[in-house]
mmCIF file with all atom_site columns, N, CA and C in Angstrom:
data_model
loop_
_atom_site.group_PDB
_atom_site.id
_atom_site.type_symbol
_atom_site.label_atom_id
_atom_site.label_alt_id
_atom_site.label_comp_id
_atom_site.label_asym_id
_atom_site.label_entity_id
_atom_site.label_seq_id
_atom_site.pdbx_PDB_ins_code
_atom_site.Cartn_x
_atom_site.Cartn_y
_atom_site.Cartn_z
_atom_site.occupancy
_atom_site.B_iso_or_equiv
_atom_site.pdbx_formal_charge
_atom_site.auth_seq_id
_atom_site.auth_comp_id
_atom_site.auth_asym_id
_atom_site.auth_atom_id
_atom_site.pdbx_PDB_model_num
ATOM 1   N N  . MET A 1 1  ? -0.745  -12.128 -17.664 1.00 0.00 ? 145 MET A N  1
ATOM 2   C CA . MET A 1 1  ? 0.733   -12.198 -17.521 1.00 0.00 ? 145 MET A CA 1
ATOM 3   C C  . MET A 1 1  ? 0.671   -11.822 -16.086 1.00 0.00 ? 145 MET A C  1
ATOM 4   N N  . GLU A 1 2  ? 1.854   -12.536 -15.497 1.00 0.00 ? 146 GLU A N  1
ATOM 5   C CA . GLU A 1 2  ? 2.297   -12.649 -14.202 1.00 0.00 ? 146 GLU A CA 1
ATOM 6   C C  . GLU A 1 2  ? 3.331   -11.500 -14.022 1.00 0.00 ? 146 GLU A C  1
ATOM 7   N N  . SER A 1 3  ? 3.470   -10.853 -13.011 1.00 0.00 ? 147 SER A N  1
ATOM 8   C CA . SER A 1 3  ? 4.205   -9.667  -12.746 1.00 0.00 ? 147 SER A CA 1
ATOM 9   C C  . SER A 1 3  ? 5.419   -10.312 -12.411 1.00 0.00 ? 147 SER A C  1
ATOM 10  N N  . THR A 1 4  ? 6.473   -9.576  -12.652 1.00 0.00 ? 148 THR A N  1
ATOM 11  C CA . THR A 1 4  ? 7.609   -9.854  -12.163 1.00 0.00 ? 148 THR A CA 1
ATOM 12  C C  . THR A 1 4  ? 8.191   -9.846  -10.893 1.00 0.00 ? 148 THR A C  1
ATOM 13  N N  . LYS A 1 5  ? 9.214   -10.452 -10.365 1.00 0.00 ? 149 LYS A N  1
ATOM 14  C CA . LYS A 1 5  ? 9.002   -9.612  -8.915  1.00 0.00 ? 149 LYS A CA 1
ATOM 15  C C  . LYS A 1 5  ? 9.805   -8.166  -8.886  1.00 0.00 ? 149 LYS A C  1
ATOM 16  N N  . GLU A 1 6  ? 10.519  -7.719  -9.766  1.00 0.00 ? 150 GLU A N  1
ATOM 17  C CA . GLU A 1 6  ? 11.054  -6.618  -10.120 1.00 0.00 ? 150 GLU A CA 1
ATOM 18  C C  . GLU A 1 6  ? 9.540   -5.692  -9.943  1.00 0.00 ? 150 GLU A C  1
ATOM 19  N N  . GLN A 1 7  ? 8.809   -6.074  -10.820 1.00 0.00 ? 151 GLN A N  1
ATOM 20  C CA . GLN A 1 7  ? 7.610   -5.140  -10.913 1.00 0.00 ? 151 GLN A CA 1
ATOM 21  C C  . GLN A 1 7  ? 6.740   -5.323  -9.647  1.00 0.00 ? 151 GLN A C  1
ATOM 22  N N  . LEU A 1 8  ? 6.756   -6.645  -8.857  1.00 0.00 ? 152 LEU A N  1
ATOM 23  C CA . LEU A 1 8  ? 6.015   -6.409  -7.872  1.00 0.00 ? 152 LEU A CA 1
ATOM 24  C C  . LEU A 1 8  ? 6.865   -5.173  -6.370  1.00 0.00 ? 152 LEU A C  1
ATOM 25  N N  . ILE A 1 9  ? 7.780   -5.326  -6.774  1.00 0.00 ? 153 ILE A N  1
ATOM 26  C CA . ILE A 1 9  ? 8.515   -4.317  -5.742  1.00 0.00 ? 153 ILE A CA 1
ATOM 27  C C  . ILE A 1 9  ? 8.466   -3.169  -6.125  1.00 0.00 ? 153 ILE A C  1
ATOM 28  N N  . LEU A 1 10 ? 8.401   -2.657  -7.473  1.00 0.00 ? 154 LEU A N  1
ATOM 29  C CA . LEU A 1 10 ? 8.176   -1.342  -7.906  1.00 0.00 ? 154 LEU A CA 1
ATOM 30  C C  . LEU A 1 10 ? 6.571   -1.021  -7.306  1.00 0.00 ? 154 LEU A C  1
ATOM 31  N N  . ASP A 1 11 ? 5.478   -1.970  -7.594  1.00 0.00 ? 155 ASP A N  1
ATOM 32  C CA . ASP A 1 11 ? 4.184   -1.706  -7.051  1.00 0.00 ? 155 ASP A CA 1
ATOM 33  C C  . ASP A 1 11 ? 3.839   -1.679  -5.777  1.00 0.00 ? 155 ASP A C  1
ATOM 34  N N  . ILE A 1 12 ? 5.100   -2.330  -5.102  1.00 0.00 ? 156 ILE A N  1
ATOM 35  C CA . ILE A 1 12 ? 4.885   -1.946  -3.643  1.00 0.00 ? 156 ILE A CA 1
ATOM 36  C C  . ILE A 1 12 ? 5.586   -0.554  -3.248  1.00 0.00 ? 156 ILE A C  1
ATOM 37  N N  . GLU A 1 13 ? 6.418   0.116   -3.534  1.00 0.00 ? 157 GLU A N  1
ATOM 38  C CA . GLU A 1 13 ? 6.924   1.217   -3.354  1.00 0.00 ? 157 GLU A CA 1
ATOM 39  C C  . GLU A 1 13 ? 5.874   2.250   -3.884  1.00 0.00 ? 157 GLU A C  1
ATOM 40  N N  . LYS A 1 14 ? 5.219   2.202   -5.219  1.00 0.00 ? 158 LYS A N  1
ATOM 41  C CA . LYS A 1 14 ? 4.029   2.865   -5.496  1.00 0.00 ? 158 LYS A CA 1
ATOM 42  C C  . LYS A 1 14 ? 2.907   3.070   -4.388  1.00 0.00 ? 158 LYS A C  1
ATOM 43  N N  . LEU A 1 15 ? 2.581   1.828   -3.953  1.00 0.00 ? 159 LEU A N  1
ATOM 44  C CA . LEU A 1 15 ? 1.631   1.864   -2.909  1.00 0.00 ? 159 LEU A CA 1
ATOM 45  C C  . LEU A 1 15 ? 2.042   2.746   -1.666  1.00 0.00 ? 159 LEU A C  1
ATOM 46  N N  . LEU A 1 16 ? 3.284   2.510   -1.335  1.00 0.00 ? 160 LEU A N  1
ATOM 47  C CA . LEU A 1 16 ? 3.782   3.194   0.016   1.00 0.00 ? 160 LEU A CA 1
ATOM 48  C C  . LEU A 1 16 ? 3.897   4.953   -0.407  1.00 0.00 ? 160 LEU A C  1
ATOM 49  N N  . ASN A 1 17 ? 3.882   5.372   -1.516  1.00 0.00 ? 161 ASN A N  1
ATOM 50  C CA . ASN A 1 17 ? 4.075   6.681   -1.855  1.00 0.00 ? 161 ASN A CA 1
ATOM 51  C C  . ASN A 1 17 ? 2.885   7.195   -2.495  1.00 0.00 ? 161 ASN A C  1
ATOM 52  N N  . ARG A 1 18 ? 1.495   6.632   -2.209  1.00 0.00 ? 162 ARG A N  1
ATOM 53  C CA . ARG A 1 18 ? 0.422   7.060   -2.950  1.00 0.00 ? 162 ARG A CA 1
ATOM 54  C C  . ARG A 1 18 ? 0.036   8.655   -2.200  1.00 0.00 ? 162 ARG A C  1
ATOM 55  N N  . TYR A 1 19 ? 0.785   8.677   -0.961  1.00 0.00 ? 163 TYR A N  1
ATOM 56  C CA . TYR A 1 19 ? 0.126   9.981   -0.663  1.00 0.00 ? 163 TYR A CA 1
ATOM 57  C C  . TYR A 1 19 ? 1.083   11.147  -0.818  1.00 0.00 ? 163 TYR A C  1
ATOM 58  N N  . ASP A 1 20 ? 0.665   12.332  -0.971  1.00 0.00 ? 164 ASP A N  1
ATOM 59  C CA . ASP A 1 20 ? 1.521   13.531  -1.034  1.00 0.00 ? 164 ASP A CA 1
ATOM 60  C C  . ASP A 1 20 ? 2.097   14.122  0.267   1.00 0.00 ? 164 ASP A C  1
ATOM 61  N N  . GLY A 1 21 ? 3.167   14.741  0.321   1.00 0.00 ? 165 GLY A N  1
ATOM 62  C CA . GLY A 1 21 ? 3.602   15.060  1.370   1.00 0.00 ? 165 GLY A CA 1
ATOM 63  C C  . GLY A 1 21 ? 4.549   14.304  2.211   1.00 0.00 ? 165 GLY A C  1
ATOM 64  N N  . LEU A 1 22 ? 4.458   12.918  1.847   1.00 0.00 ? 166 LEU A N  1
ATOM 65  C CA . LEU A 1 22 ? 5.349   12.190  2.725   1.00 0.00 ? 166 LEU A CA 1
ATOM 66  C C  . LEU A 1 22 ? 6.883   12.153  1.992   1.00 0.00 ? 166 LEU A C  1
ATOM 67  N N  . ASN A 1 23 ? 7.627   11.553  2.624   1.00 0.00 ? 167 ASN A N  1
ATOM 68  C CA . ASN A 1 23 ? 9.467   11.394  2.232   1.00 0.00 ? 167 ASN A CA 1
ATOM 69  C C  . ASN A 1 23 ? 8.808   10.208  1.454   1.00 0.00 ? 167 ASN A C  1
ATOM 70  N N  . PRO A 1 24 ? 9.545   10.264  0.014   1.00 0.00 ? 168 PRO A N  1
ATOM 71  C CA . PRO A 1 24 ? 9.231   8.839   -1.055  1.00 0.00 ? 168 PRO A CA 1
ATOM 72  C C  . PRO A 1 24 ? 10.057  7.510   -0.048  1.00 0.00 ? 168 PRO A C  1
ATOM 73  N N  . THR A 1 25 ? 9.423   6.779   -0.303  1.00 0.00 ? 169 THR A N  1
ATOM 74  C CA . THR A 1 25 ? 9.923   5.185   0.124   1.00 0.00 ? 169 THR A CA 1
ATOM 75  C C  . THR A 1 25 ? 10.655  4.696   -0.954  1.00 0.00 ? 169 THR A C  1
ATOM 76  N N  . HIS A 1 26 ? 11.935  3.987   -0.859  1.00 0.00 ? 170 HIS A N  1
ATOM 77  C CA . HIS A 1 26 ? 12.595  3.416   -1.999  1.00 0.00 ? 170 HIS A CA 1
ATOM 78  C C  . HIS A 1 26 ? 13.248  2.140   -1.087  1.00 0.00 ? 170 HIS A C  1
ATOM 79  N N  . ILE A 1 27 ? 12.725  0.889   -1.903  1.00 0.00 ? 171 ILE A N  1
ATOM 80  C CA . ILE A 1 27 ? 13.187  -0.272  -1.553  1.00 0.00 ? 171 ILE A CA 1
ATOM 81  C C  . ILE A 1 27 ? 14.529  -0.852  -2.282  1.00 0.00 ? 171 ILE A C  1
ATOM 82  N N  . ASP A 1 28 ? 15.566  -0.813  -1.634  1.00 0.00 ? 172 ASP A N  1
ATOM 83  C CA . ASP A 1 28 ? 16.388  -1.838  -2.269  1.00 0.00 ? 172 ASP A CA 1
ATOM 84  C C  . ASP A 1 28 ? 15.888  -2.913  -2.890  1.00 0.00 ? 172 ASP A C  1
ATOM 85  N N  . PRO A 1 29 ? 16.016  -3.497  -4.136  1.00 0.00 ? 173 PRO A N  1
ATOM 86  C CA . PRO A 1 29 ? 15.519  -4.685  -4.508  1.00 0.00 ? 173 PRO A CA 1
ATOM 87  C C  . PRO A 1 29 ? 16.401  -5.851  -4.207  1.00 0.00 ? 173 PRO A C  1
ATOM 88  N N  . ALA A 1 30 ? 17.306  -5.836  -3.585  1.00 0.00 ? 174 ALA A N  1
ATOM 89  C CA . ALA A 1 30 ? 18.407  -6.639  -2.945  1.00 0.00 ? 174 ALA A CA 1
ATOM 90  C C  . ALA A 1 30 ? 17.781  -7.400  -1.640  1.00 0.00 ? 174 ALA A C  1
ATOM 91  N N  . LEU A 1 31 ? 17.182  -6.256  -1.163  1.00 0.00 ? 175 LEU A N  1
ATOM 92  C CA . LEU A 1 31 ? 16.769  -6.845  0.215   1.00 0.00 ? 175 LEU A CA 1
ATOM 93  C C  . LEU A 1 31 ? 15.453  -7.519  0.119   1.00 0.00 ? 175 LEU A C  1
ATOM 94  N N  . LEU A 1 32 ? 14.618  -7.607  -1.251  1.00 0.00 ? 176 LEU A N  1
ATOM 95  C CA . LEU A 1 32 ? 13.276  -8.431  -1.242  1.00 0.00 ? 176 LEU A CA 1
ATOM 96  C C  . LEU A 1 32 ? 13.344  -9.310  -2.250  1.00 0.00 ? 176 LEU A C  1
ATOM 97  N N  . GLN A 1 33 ? 14.753  -9.666  -2.754  1.00 0.00 ? 177 GLN A N  1
ATOM 98  C CA . GLN A 1 33 ? 15.203  -10.516 -3.658  1.00 0.00 ? 177 GLN A CA 1
ATOM 99  C C  . GLN A 1 33 ? 14.851  -12.068 -3.070  1.00 0.00 ? 177 GLN A C  1
ATOM 100 N N  . PHE A 1 34 ? 15.412  -12.190 -1.732  1.00 0.00 ? 178 PHE A N  1
ATOM 101 C CA . PHE A 1 34 ? 15.019  -13.443 -1.250  1.00 0.00 ? 178 PHE A CA 1
ATOM 102 C C  . PHE A 1 34 ? 13.597  -13.914 -1.323  1.00 0.00 ? 178 PHE A C  1
ATOM 103 N N  . MET A 1 35 ? 12.675  -12.714 -1.113  1.00 0.00 ? 179 MET A N  1
ATOM 104 C CA . MET A 1 35 ? 11.144  -13.238 -0.935  1.00 0.00 ? 179 MET A CA 1
ATOM 105 C C  . MET A 1 35 ? 10.799  -13.850 -2.539  1.00 0.00 ? 179 MET A C  1
ATOM 106 N N  . ASP A 1 36 ? 9.891   -14.841 -2.192  1.00 0.00 ? 180 ASP A N  1
ATOM 107 C CA . ASP A 1 36 ? 9.212   -15.479 -3.389  1.00 0.00 ? 180 ASP A CA 1
ATOM 108 C C  . ASP A 1 36 ? 7.934   -14.419 -4.008  1.00 0.00 ? 180 ASP A C  1
ATOM 109 N N  . ARG A 1 37 ? 7.303   -14.623 -5.104  1.00 0.00 ? 181 ARG A N  1
ATOM 110 C CA . ARG A 1 37 ? 6.339   -14.120 -5.559  1.00 0.00 ? 181 ARG A CA 1
ATOM 111 C C  . ARG A 1 37 ? 5.246   -13.862 -4.481  1.00 0.00 ? 181 ARG A C  1
ATOM 112 N N  . LYS A 1 38 ? 4.554   -15.060 -4.058  1.00 0.00 ? 182 LYS A N  1
ATOM 113 C CA . LYS A 1 38 ? 3.775   -15.088 -3.035  1.00 0.00 ? 182 LYS A CA 1
ATOM 114 C C  . LYS A 1 38 ? 3.791   -14.381 -1.872  1.00 0.00 ? 182 LYS A C  1
ATOM 115 N N  . THR A 1 39 ? 5.042   -14.059 -1.335  1.00 0.00 ? 183 THR A N  1
ATOM 116 C CA . THR A 1 39 ? 5.252   -13.285 -0.411  1.00 0.00 ? 183 THR A CA 1
ATOM 117 C C  . THR A 1 39 ? 4.986   -11.818 -0.521  1.00 0.00 ? 183 THR A C  1
ATOM 118 N N  . LEU A 1 40 ? 5.694   -11.393 -1.756  1.00 0.00 ? 184 LEU A N  1
ATOM 119 C CA . LEU A 1 40 ? 5.451   -10.303 -2.078  1.00 0.00 ? 184 LEU A CA 1
ATOM 120 C C  . LEU A 1 40 ? 3.986   -9.751  -2.687  1.00 0.00 ? 184 LEU A C  1
ATOM 121 N N  . LEU A 1 41 ? 3.280   -10.760 -3.269  1.00 0.00 ? 185 LEU A N  1
ATOM 122 C CA . LEU A 1 41 ? 1.813   -10.322 -3.475  1.00 0.00 ? 185 LEU A CA 1
ATOM 123 C C  . LEU A 1 41 ? 0.896   -10.410 -2.045  1.00 0.00 ? 185 LEU A C  1
ATOM 124 N N  . SER A 1 42 ? 1.563   -11.190 -1.066  1.00 0.00 ? 186 SER A N  1
ATOM 125 C CA . SER A 1 42 ? 0.872   -10.896 0.316   1.00 0.00 ? 186 SER A CA 1
ATOM 126 C C  . SER A 1 42 ? 1.007   -9.605  0.970   1.00 0.00 ? 186 SER A C  1
ATOM 127 N N  . ILE A 1 43 ? 2.488   -9.147  0.670   1.00 0.00 ? 187 ILE A N  1
ATOM 128 C CA . ILE A 1 43 ? 2.539   -7.566  1.386   1.00 0.00 ? 187 ILE A CA 1
ATOM 129 C C  . ILE A 1 43 ? 1.840   -6.692  0.691   1.00 0.00 ? 187 ILE A C  1
ATOM 130 N N  . ILE A 1 44 ? 1.614   -6.422  -0.797  1.00 0.00 ? 188 ILE A N  1
ATOM 131 C CA . ILE A 1 44 ? 1.086   -5.719  -1.423  1.00 0.00 ? 188 ILE A CA 1
ATOM 132 C C  . ILE A 1 44 ? -0.639  -5.978  -0.985  1.00 0.00 ? 188 ILE A C  1
ATOM 133 N N  . ASP A 1 45 ? -1.037  -7.077  -0.901  1.00 0.00 ? 189 ASP A N  1
ATOM 134 C CA . ASP A 1 45 ? -2.578  -7.198  -0.256  1.00 0.00 ? 189 ASP A CA 1
ATOM 135 C C  . ASP A 1 45 ? -2.619  -6.470  1.243   1.00 0.00 ? 189 ASP A C  1
ATOM 136 N N  . SER A 1 46 ? -1.585  -6.984  1.701   1.00 0.00 ? 190 SER A N  1
ATOM 137 C CA . SER A 1 46 ? -1.691  -6.671  3.458   1.00 0.00 ? 190 SER A CA 1
ATOM 138 C C  . SER A 1 46 ? -1.554  -4.655  3.183   1.00 0.00 ? 190 SER A C  1
ATOM 139 N N  . ILE A 1 47 ? -0.784  -4.200  2.293   1.00 0.00 ? 191 ILE A N  1
ATOM 140 C CA . ILE A 1 47 ? -0.804  -2.603  2.102   1.00 0.00 ? 191 ILE A CA 1
ATOM 141 C C  . ILE A 1 47 ? -2.199  -2.151  1.750   1.00 0.00 ? 191 ILE A C  1
ATOM 142 N N  . LEU A 1 48 ? -2.429  -2.886  0.967   1.00 0.00 ? 192 LEU A N  1
ATOM 143 C CA . LEU A 1 48 ? -4.274  -2.303  0.138   1.00 0.00 ? 192 LEU A CA 1
ATOM 144 C C  . LEU A 1 48 ? -5.043  -2.489  1.531   1.00 0.00 ? 192 LEU A C  1
ATOM 145 N N  . ARG A 1 49 ? -5.076  -3.524  2.138   1.00 0.00 ? 193 ARG A N  1
ATOM 146 C CA . ARG A 1 49 ? -6.085  -3.558  3.188   1.00 0.00 ? 193 ARG A CA 1
ATOM 147 C C  . ARG A 1 49 ? -5.912  -2.359  4.595   1.00 0.00 ? 193 ARG A C  1
ATOM 148 N N  . GLN A 1 50 ? -4.637  -2.465  4.772   1.00 0.00 ? 194 GLN A N  1
ATOM 149 C CA . GLN A 1 50 ? -4.305  -1.372  5.623   1.00 0.00 ? 194 GLN A CA 1
ATOM 150 C C  . GLN A 1 50 ? -4.760  0.361   5.215   1.00 0.00 ? 194 GLN A C  1
ATOM 151 N N  . GLN A 1 51 ? -4.496  0.329   3.766   1.00 0.00 ? 195 GLN A N  1
ATOM 152 C CA . GLN A 1 51 ? -5.063  1.645   3.239   1.00 0.00 ? 195 GLN A CA 1
ATOM 153 C C  . GLN A 1 51 ? -6.692  1.884   3.241   1.00 0.00 ? 195 GLN A C  1
ATOM 154 N N  . GLU A 1 52 ? -7.262  0.589   3.033   1.00 0.00 ? 196 GLU A N  1
ATOM 155 C CA . GLU A 1 52 ? -8.699  0.770   2.771   1.00 0.00 ? 196 GLU A CA 1
ATOM 156 C C  . GLU A 1 52 ? -9.422  0.932   4.361   1.00 0.00 ? 196 GLU A C  1
ATOM 157 N N  . LYS A 1 53 ? -8.709  0.111   5.220   1.00 0.00 ? 197 LYS A N  1
ATOM 158 C CA . LYS A 1 53 ? -9.016  0.693   6.805   1.00 0.00 ? 197 LYS A CA 1
ATOM 159 C C  . LYS A 1 53 ? -8.762  2.072   6.970   1.00 0.00 ? 197 LYS A C  1
ATOM 160 N N  . THR A 1 54 ? -7.735  2.662   6.814   1.00 0.00 ? 198 THR A N  1
ATOM 161 C CA . THR A 1 54 ? -7.747  3.957   6.793   1.00 0.00 ? 198 THR A CA 1
ATOM 162 C C  . THR A 1 54 ? -8.619  4.948   6.081   1.00 0.00 ? 198 THR A C  1
ATOM 163 N N  . ASN A 1 55 ? -9.128  4.543   5.005   1.00 0.00 ? 199 ASN A N  1
ATOM 164 C CA . ASN A 1 55 ? -10.035 5.272   4.507   1.00 0.00 ? 199 ASN A CA 1
ATOM 165 C C  . ASN A 1 55 ? -11.328 5.321   5.068   1.00 0.00 ? 199 ASN A C  1
ATOM 166 N N  . GLU A 1 56 ? -11.487 4.219   5.378   1.00 0.00 ? 200 GLU A N  1
ATOM 167 C CA . GLU A 1 56 ? -12.998 3.832   6.099   1.00 0.00 ? 200 GLU A CA 1
ATOM 168 C C  . GLU A 1 56 ? -13.026 4.574   7.447   1.00 0.00 ? 200 GLU A C  1
ATOM 169 N N  . SER A 1 57 ? -11.867 4.467   8.326   1.00 0.00 ? 201 SER A N  1
ATOM 170 C CA . SER A 1 57 ? -11.804 5.384   9.617   1.00 0.00 ? 201 SER A CA 1
ATOM 171 C C  . SER A 1 57 ? -11.982 6.993   9.301   1.00 0.00 ? 201 SER A C  1
ATOM 172 N N  . ASN A 1 58 ? -11.119 7.622   8.138   1.00 0.00 ? 202 ASN A N  1
ATOM 173 C CA . ASN A 1 58 ? -11.359 8.583   7.980   1.00 0.00 ? 202 ASN A CA 1
ATOM 174 C C  . ASN A 1 58 ? -12.729 9.289   7.700   1.00 0.00 ? 202 ASN A C  1
ATOM 175 N N  . ILE A 1 59 ? -13.529 8.472   6.799   1.00 0.00 ? 203 ILE A N  1
ATOM 176 C CA . ILE A 1 59 ? -14.729 8.723   6.388   1.00 0.00 ? 203 ILE A CA 1
ATOM 177 C C  . ILE A 1 59 ? -15.523 8.553   7.454   1.00 0.00 ? 203 ILE A C  1
ATOM 178 N N  . GLU A 1 60 ? -15.437 7.793   8.405   1.00 0.00 ? 204 GLU A N  1
ATOM 179 C CA . GLU A 1 60 ? -16.253 8.007   9.690   1.00 0.00 ? 204 GLU A CA 1
ATOM 180 C C  . GLU A 1 60 ? -15.952 9.081   10.618  1.00 0.00 ? 204 GLU A C  1
ATOM 181 N N  . TRP A 1 61 ? -14.546 9.565   10.410  1.00 0.00 ? 205 TRP A N  1
ATOM 182 C CA . TRP A 1 61 ? -14.506 10.746  11.396  1.00 0.00 ? 205 TRP A CA 1
ATOM 183 C C  . TRP A 1 61 ? -14.995 11.965  10.593  1.00 0.00 ? 205 TRP A C  1
ATOM 184 N N  . LEU A 1 62 ? -15.044 12.163  9.455   1.00 0.00 ? 206 LEU A N  1
ATOM 185 C CA . LEU A 1 62 ? -15.489 13.078  8.736   1.00 0.00 ? 206 LEU A CA 1
ATOM 186 C C  . LEU A 1 62 ? -16.915 13.192  8.943   1.00 0.00 ? 206 LEU A C  1
ATOM 187 N N  . GLU A 1 63 ? -17.551 12.126  8.805   1.00 0.00 ? 207 GLU A N  1
ATOM 188 C CA . GLU A 1 63 ? -19.375 11.981  8.851   1.00 0.00 ? 207 GLU A CA 1
ATOM 189 C C  . GLU A 1 63 ? -19.673 12.815  10.186  1.00 0.00 ? 207 GLU A C  1
ATOM 190 N N  . GLN A 1 64 ? -18.711 12.865  11.096  1.00 0.00 ? 208 GLN A N  1
ATOM 191 C CA . GLN A 1 64 ? -19.333 13.541  12.298  1.00 0.00 ? 208 GLN A CA 1
ATOM 192 C C  . GLN A 1 64 ? -19.517 15.187  12.148  1.00 0.00 ? 208 GLN A C  1
ATOM 193 N N  . PHE A 1 65 ? -18.889 15.429  11.316  1.00 0.00 ? 209 PHE A N  1
ATOM 194 C CA . PHE A 1 65 ? -18.601 17.004  10.759  1.00 0.00 ? 209 PHE A CA 1
ATOM 195 C C  . PHE A 1 65 ? -19.953 17.427  9.940   1.00 0.00 ? 209 PHE A C  1
ATOM 196 N N  . LYS A 1 66 ? -20.610 16.290  9.249   1.00 0.00 ? 210 LYS A N  1
ATOM 197 C CA . LYS A 1 66 ? -21.784 16.792  8.376   1.00 0.00 ? 210 LYS A CA 1
ATOM 198 C C  . LYS A 1 66 ? -23.147 17.062  9.187   1.00 0.00 ? 210 LYS A C  1
ATOM 199 N N  . LYS A 1 67 ? -23.717 18.019  8.358   1.00 0.00 ? 211 LYS A N  1
ATOM 200 C CA . LYS A 1 67 ? -24.765 18.862  9.047   1.00 0.00 ? 211 LYS A CA 1
ATOM 201 C C  . LYS A 1 67 ? -25.867 17.722  8.421   1.00 0.00 ? 211 LYS A C  1
ATOM 202 N N  . HIS A 1 68 ? -26.702 17.070  9.140   1.00 0.00 ? 212 HIS A N  1
ATOM 203 C CA . HIS A 1 68 ? -27.782 16.544  9.314   1.00 0.00 ? 212 HIS A CA 1
ATOM 204 C C  . HIS A 1 68 ? -29.121 17.171  9.313   1.00 0.00 ? 212 HIS A C  1
#
């Protein structure tokens, strides 16, 4: 089942709000309505890749404190 544009916008908000302690992000759906489904999926993909890179960087940084 394909996600609607509204659901994709909600998914983007959820991804941006994954981390506690940050001010919640709210996207006015009117701002994204002109974007097509492909563009919204691309935004989701980009956010996921950025979060993955951040997680990898954090793991590398934490590794230096491990006792070997």
